[in-house]
XYZ file of N, CA and C in Angstrom:
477
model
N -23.859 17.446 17.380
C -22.670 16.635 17.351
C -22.905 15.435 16.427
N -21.728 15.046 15.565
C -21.968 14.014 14.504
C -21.754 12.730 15.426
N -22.304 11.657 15.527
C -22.267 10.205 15.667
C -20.629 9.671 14.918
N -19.963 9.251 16.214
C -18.832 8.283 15.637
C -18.932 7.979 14.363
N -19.940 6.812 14.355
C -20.383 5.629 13.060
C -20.331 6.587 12.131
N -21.117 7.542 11.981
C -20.919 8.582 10.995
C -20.209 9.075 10.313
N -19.112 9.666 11.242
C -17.751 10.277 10.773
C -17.215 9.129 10.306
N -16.451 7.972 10.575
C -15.938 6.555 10.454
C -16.328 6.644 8.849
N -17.801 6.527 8.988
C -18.557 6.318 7.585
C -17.785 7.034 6.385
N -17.834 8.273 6.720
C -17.442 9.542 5.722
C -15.815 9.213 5.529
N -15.885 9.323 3.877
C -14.458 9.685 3.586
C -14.302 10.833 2.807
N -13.832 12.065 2.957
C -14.252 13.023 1.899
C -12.853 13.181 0.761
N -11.979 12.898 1.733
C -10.582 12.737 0.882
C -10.765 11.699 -0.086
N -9.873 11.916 -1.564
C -9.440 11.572 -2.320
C -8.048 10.912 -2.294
N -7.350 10.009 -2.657
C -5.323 10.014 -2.726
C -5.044 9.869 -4.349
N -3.769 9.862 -4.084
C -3.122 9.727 -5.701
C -1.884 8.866 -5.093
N -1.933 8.221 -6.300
C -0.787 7.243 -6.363
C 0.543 8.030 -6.807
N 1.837 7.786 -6.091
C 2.738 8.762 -5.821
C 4.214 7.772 -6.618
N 4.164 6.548 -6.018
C 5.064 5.660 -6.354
C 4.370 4.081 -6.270
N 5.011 3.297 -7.408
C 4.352 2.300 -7.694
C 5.725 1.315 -8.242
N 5.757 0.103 -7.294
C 7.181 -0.712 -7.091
C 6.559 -2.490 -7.031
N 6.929 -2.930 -7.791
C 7.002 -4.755 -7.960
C 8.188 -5.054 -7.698
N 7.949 -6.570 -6.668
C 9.064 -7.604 -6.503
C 9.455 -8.739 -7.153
N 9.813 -9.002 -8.032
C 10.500 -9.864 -9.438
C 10.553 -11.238 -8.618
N 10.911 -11.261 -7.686
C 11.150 -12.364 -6.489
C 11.186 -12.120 -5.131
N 11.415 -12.873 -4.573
C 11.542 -12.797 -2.827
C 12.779 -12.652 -2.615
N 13.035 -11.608 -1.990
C 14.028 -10.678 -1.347
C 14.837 -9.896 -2.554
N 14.198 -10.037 -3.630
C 14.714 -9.037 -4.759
C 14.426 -7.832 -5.019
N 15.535 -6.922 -5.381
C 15.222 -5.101 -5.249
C 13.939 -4.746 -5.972
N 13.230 -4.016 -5.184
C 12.306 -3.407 -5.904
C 12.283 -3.150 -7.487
N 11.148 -3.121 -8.223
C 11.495 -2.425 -9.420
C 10.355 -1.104 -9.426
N 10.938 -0.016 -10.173
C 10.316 1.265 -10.256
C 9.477 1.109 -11.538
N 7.982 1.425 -11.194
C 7.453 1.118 -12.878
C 6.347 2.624 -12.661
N 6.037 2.938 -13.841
C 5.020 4.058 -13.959
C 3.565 3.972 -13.927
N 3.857 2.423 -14.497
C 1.815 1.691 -14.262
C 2.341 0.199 -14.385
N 0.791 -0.292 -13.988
C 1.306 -1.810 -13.649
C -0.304 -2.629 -14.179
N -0.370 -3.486 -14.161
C -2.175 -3.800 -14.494
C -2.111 -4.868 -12.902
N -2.986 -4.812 -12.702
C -3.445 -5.266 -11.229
C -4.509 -6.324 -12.186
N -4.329 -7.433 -11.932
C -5.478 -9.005 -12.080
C -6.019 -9.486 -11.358
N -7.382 -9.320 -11.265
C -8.076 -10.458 -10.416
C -7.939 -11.402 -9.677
N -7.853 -11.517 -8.841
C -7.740 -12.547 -7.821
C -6.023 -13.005 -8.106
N -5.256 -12.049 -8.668
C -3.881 -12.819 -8.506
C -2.675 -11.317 -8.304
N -2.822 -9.898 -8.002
C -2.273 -8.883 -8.062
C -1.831 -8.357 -8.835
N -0.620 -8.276 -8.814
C 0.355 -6.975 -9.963
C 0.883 -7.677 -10.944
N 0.749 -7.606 -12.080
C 1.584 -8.638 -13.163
C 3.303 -7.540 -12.821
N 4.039 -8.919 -12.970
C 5.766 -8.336 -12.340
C 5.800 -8.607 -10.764
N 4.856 -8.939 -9.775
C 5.122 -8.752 -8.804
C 5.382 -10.238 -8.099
N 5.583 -10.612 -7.350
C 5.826 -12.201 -6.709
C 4.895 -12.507 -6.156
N 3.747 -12.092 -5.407
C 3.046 -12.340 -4.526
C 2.083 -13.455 -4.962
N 1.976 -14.497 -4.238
C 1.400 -15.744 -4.818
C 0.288 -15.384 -5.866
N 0.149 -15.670 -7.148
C -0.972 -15.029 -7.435
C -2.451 -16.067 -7.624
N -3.047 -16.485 -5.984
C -4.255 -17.109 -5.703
C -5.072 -16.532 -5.717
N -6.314 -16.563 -5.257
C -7.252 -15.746 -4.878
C -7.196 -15.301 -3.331
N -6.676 -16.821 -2.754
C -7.365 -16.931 -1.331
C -5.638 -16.370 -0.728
N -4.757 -15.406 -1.855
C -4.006 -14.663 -0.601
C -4.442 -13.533 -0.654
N -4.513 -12.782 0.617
C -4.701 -11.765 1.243
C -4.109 -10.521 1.048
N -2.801 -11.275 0.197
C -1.551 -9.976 0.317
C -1.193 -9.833 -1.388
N -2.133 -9.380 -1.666
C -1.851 -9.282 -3.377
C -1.191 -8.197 -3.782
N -1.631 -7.040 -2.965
C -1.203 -5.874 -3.226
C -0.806 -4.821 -2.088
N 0.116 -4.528 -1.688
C 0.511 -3.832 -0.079
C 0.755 -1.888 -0.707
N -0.028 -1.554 0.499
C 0.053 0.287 0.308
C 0.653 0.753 1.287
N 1.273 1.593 1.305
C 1.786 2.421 2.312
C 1.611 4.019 2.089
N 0.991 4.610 2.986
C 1.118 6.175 3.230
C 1.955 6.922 2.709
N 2.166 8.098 1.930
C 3.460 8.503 1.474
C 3.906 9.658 2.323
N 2.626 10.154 3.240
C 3.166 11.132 4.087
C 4.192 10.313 5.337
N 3.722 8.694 5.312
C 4.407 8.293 6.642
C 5.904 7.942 6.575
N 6.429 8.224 4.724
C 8.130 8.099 4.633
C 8.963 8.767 5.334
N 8.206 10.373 5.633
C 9.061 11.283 6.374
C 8.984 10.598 7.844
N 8.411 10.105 8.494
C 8.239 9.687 9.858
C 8.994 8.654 10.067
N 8.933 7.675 9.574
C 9.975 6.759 9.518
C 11.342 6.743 9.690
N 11.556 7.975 8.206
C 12.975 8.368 7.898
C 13.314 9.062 9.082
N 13.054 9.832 10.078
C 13.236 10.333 11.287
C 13.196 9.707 12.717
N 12.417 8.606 12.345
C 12.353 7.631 13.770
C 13.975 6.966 13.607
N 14.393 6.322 11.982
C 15.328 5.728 12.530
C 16.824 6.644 11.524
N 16.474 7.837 11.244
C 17.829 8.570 11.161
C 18.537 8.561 10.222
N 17.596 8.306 8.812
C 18.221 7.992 7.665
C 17.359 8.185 6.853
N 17.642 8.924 5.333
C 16.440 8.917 4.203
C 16.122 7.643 3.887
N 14.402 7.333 3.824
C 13.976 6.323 3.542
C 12.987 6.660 1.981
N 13.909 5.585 1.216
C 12.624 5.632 0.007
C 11.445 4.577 -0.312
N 10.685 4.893 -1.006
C 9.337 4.060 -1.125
C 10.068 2.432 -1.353
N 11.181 2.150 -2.367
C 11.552 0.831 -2.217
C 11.928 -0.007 -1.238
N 12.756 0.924 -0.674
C 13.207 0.204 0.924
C 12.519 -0.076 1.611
N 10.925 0.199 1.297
C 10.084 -0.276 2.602
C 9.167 -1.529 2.071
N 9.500 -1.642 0.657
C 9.118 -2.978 0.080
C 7.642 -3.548 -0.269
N 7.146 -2.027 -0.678
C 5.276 -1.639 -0.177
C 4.924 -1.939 -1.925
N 4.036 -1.998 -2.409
C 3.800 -1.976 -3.606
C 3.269 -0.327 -4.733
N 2.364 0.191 -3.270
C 1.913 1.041 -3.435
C 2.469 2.586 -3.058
N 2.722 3.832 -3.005
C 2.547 4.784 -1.403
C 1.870 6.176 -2.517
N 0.729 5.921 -1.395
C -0.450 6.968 -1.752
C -0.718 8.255 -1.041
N -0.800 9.628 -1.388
C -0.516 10.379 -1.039
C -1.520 10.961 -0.886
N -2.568 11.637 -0.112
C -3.565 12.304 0.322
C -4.384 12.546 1.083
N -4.688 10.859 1.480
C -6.005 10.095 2.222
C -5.297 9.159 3.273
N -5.726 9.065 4.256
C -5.750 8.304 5.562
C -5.754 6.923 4.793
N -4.869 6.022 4.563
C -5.140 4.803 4.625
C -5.581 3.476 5.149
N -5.713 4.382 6.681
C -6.900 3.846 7.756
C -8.032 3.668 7.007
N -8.368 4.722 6.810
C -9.842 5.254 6.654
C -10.228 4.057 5.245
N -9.118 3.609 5.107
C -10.154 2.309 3.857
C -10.028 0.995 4.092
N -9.898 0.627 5.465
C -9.639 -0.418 6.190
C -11.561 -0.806 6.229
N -11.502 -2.077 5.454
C -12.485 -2.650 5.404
C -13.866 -2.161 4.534
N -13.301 -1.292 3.187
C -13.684 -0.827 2.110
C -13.442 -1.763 0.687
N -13.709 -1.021 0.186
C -13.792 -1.469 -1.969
C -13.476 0.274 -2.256
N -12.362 0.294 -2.717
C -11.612 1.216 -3.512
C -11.279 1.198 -4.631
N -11.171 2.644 -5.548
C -10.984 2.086 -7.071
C -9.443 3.049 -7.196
N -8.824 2.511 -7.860
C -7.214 3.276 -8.035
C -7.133 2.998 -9.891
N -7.802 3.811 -10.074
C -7.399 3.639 -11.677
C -8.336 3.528 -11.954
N -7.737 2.028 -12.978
C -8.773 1.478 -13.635
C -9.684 0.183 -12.463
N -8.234 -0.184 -11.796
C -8.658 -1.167 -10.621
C -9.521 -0.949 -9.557
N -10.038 -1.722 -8.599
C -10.892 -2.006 -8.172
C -10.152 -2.994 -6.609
N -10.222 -2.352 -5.677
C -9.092 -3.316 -4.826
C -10.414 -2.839 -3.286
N -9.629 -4.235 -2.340
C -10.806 -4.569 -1.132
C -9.624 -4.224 -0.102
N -9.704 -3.502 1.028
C -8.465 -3.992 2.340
C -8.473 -5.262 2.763
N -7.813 -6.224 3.270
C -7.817 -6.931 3.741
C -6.895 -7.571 5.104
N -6.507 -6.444 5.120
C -5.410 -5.865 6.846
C -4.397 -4.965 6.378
N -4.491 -5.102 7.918
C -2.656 -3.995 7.565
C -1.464 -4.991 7.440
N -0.752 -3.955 6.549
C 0.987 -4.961 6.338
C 1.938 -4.449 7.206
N 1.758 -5.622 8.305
C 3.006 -5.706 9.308
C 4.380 -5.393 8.720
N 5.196 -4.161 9.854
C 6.876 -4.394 9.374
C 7.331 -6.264 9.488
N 8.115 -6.435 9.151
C 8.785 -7.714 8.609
C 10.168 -7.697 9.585
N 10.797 -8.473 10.537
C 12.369 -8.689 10.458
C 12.944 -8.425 9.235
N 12.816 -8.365 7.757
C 13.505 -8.116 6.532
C 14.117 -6.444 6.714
N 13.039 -5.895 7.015
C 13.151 -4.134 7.151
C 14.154 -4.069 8.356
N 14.229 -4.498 9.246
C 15.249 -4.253 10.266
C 17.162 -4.354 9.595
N 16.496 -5.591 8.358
C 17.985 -6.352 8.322
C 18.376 -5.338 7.362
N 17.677 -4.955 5.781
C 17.514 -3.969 5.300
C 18.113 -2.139 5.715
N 17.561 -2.084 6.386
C 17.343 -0.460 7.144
C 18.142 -0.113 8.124
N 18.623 -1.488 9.198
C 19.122 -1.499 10.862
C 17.909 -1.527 11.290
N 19.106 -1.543 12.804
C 17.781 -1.353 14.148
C 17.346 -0.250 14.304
N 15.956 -0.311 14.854
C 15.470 0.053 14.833
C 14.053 0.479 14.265
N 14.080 -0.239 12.831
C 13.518 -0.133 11.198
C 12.088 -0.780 11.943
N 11.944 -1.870 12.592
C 10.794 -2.605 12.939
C 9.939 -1.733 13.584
N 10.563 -1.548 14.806
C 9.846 -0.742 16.180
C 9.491 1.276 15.066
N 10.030 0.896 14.594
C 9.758 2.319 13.479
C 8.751 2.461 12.580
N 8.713 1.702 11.886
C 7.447 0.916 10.965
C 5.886 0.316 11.633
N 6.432 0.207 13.324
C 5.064 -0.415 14.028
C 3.676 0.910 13.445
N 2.688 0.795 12.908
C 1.933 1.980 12.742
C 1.883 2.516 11.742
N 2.921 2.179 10.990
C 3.123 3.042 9.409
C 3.672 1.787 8.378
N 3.598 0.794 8.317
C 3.232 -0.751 7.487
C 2.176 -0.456 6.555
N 0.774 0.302 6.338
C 0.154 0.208 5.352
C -1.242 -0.638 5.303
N -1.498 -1.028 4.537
C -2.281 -2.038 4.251
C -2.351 -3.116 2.975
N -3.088 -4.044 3.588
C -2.859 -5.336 2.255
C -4.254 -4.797 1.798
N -4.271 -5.635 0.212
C -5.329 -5.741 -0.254
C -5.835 -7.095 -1.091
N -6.820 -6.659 -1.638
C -6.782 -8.227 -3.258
C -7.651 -7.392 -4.107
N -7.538 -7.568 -5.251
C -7.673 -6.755 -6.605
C -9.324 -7.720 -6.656
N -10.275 -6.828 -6.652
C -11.514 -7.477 -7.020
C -11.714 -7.122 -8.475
N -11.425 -6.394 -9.337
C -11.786 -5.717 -10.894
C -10.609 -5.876 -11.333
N -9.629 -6.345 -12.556
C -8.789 -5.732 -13.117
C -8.458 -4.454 -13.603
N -7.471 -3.868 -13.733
C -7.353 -2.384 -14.449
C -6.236 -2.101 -14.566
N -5.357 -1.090 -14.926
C -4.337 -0.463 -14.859
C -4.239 0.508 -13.905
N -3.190 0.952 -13.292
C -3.020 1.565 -11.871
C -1.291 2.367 -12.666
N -1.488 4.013 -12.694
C -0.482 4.521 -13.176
C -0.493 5.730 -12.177
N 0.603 6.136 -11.979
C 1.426 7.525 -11.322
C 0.060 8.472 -11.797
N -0.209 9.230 -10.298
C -0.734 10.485 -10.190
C -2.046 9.806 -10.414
N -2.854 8.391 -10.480
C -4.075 8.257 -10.842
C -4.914 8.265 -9.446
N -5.890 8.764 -9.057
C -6.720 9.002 -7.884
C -7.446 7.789 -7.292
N -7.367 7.556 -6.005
C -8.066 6.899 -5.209
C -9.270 7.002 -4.412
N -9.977 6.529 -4.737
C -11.530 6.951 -4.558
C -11.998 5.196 -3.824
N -12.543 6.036 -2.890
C -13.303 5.078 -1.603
C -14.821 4.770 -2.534
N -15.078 3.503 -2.864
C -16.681 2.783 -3.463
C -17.272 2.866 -2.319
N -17.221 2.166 -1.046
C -18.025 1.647 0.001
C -17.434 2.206 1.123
């Protein structure tokens, strides 16, 4: 029998980047882009997110298998913009890189929690959208390497 710590350890999956979306401003529609360059200690060039070092939330991922789940919890097609994620990666447990160094491209990105649903997604989506999203929010990150990050490029677990 394998040891917890072990399995935990192991990631054998790979993901690919599926859809890739910047926020121009706060509470402004998504924009759809094909690649984006991710900066050091400040995230997505195009995107709003403070670009410090010491925020946490430079860059947000979401699951792309977890759109269908969503879209069924609350009864309506949901697309990658509406959920206001930066990322949604398709292959790999996005658990499983909770408290890793991942490379997506050319970039180089750390977890740094999961991204809570928001009251925005409720107001967005209806009710329901919150209590729907509990579990399938994603994760934050911060860009440790610069690089470019484009459609269909693979995600590979460093640590």
């Amino acid at each position: 029998m394998i040891p917890l710590k072990e399995l935990l350890a192991q990631v054998p999956q790979s993901g690919e980047v599926r859809w890739i979306g910047v926020r121009p401003a706060s509470r402004a529609p998504m924009v759809e882009v094909e690649a984006v360059e991710a900066r050091r200690d400040a995230g997505l060039t195009g995107d709003h997110a403070r670009p410090t070092p010491r925020n946490q939330r430079q860059v947000t991922l979401i699951q792309w298998e977890h759109l269908p789940v969503v879209a069924a919890l609350i009864g309506k097609a949901v697309a990658p913009a509406d959920l206001r994620r930066n990322l949604a990666i398709a292959g790999i447990n996005l658990f499983s890189l909770k408290n890793r160094r991942f490379r997506i491209g050319q970039a180089v990105l750390e977890t740094t929690g999961w991204c809570q649903p928001c009251a925005r997604l409720e107001e967005r989506l209806g009710v329901g959208t919150f209590q729907a999203m509990r579990g399938h929010g994603g994760l934050t990150a911060r860009v440790l390497e610069s690089g470019i990050i484009r459609l269909g490029d693979r995600v590979e677990v460093l640590d």
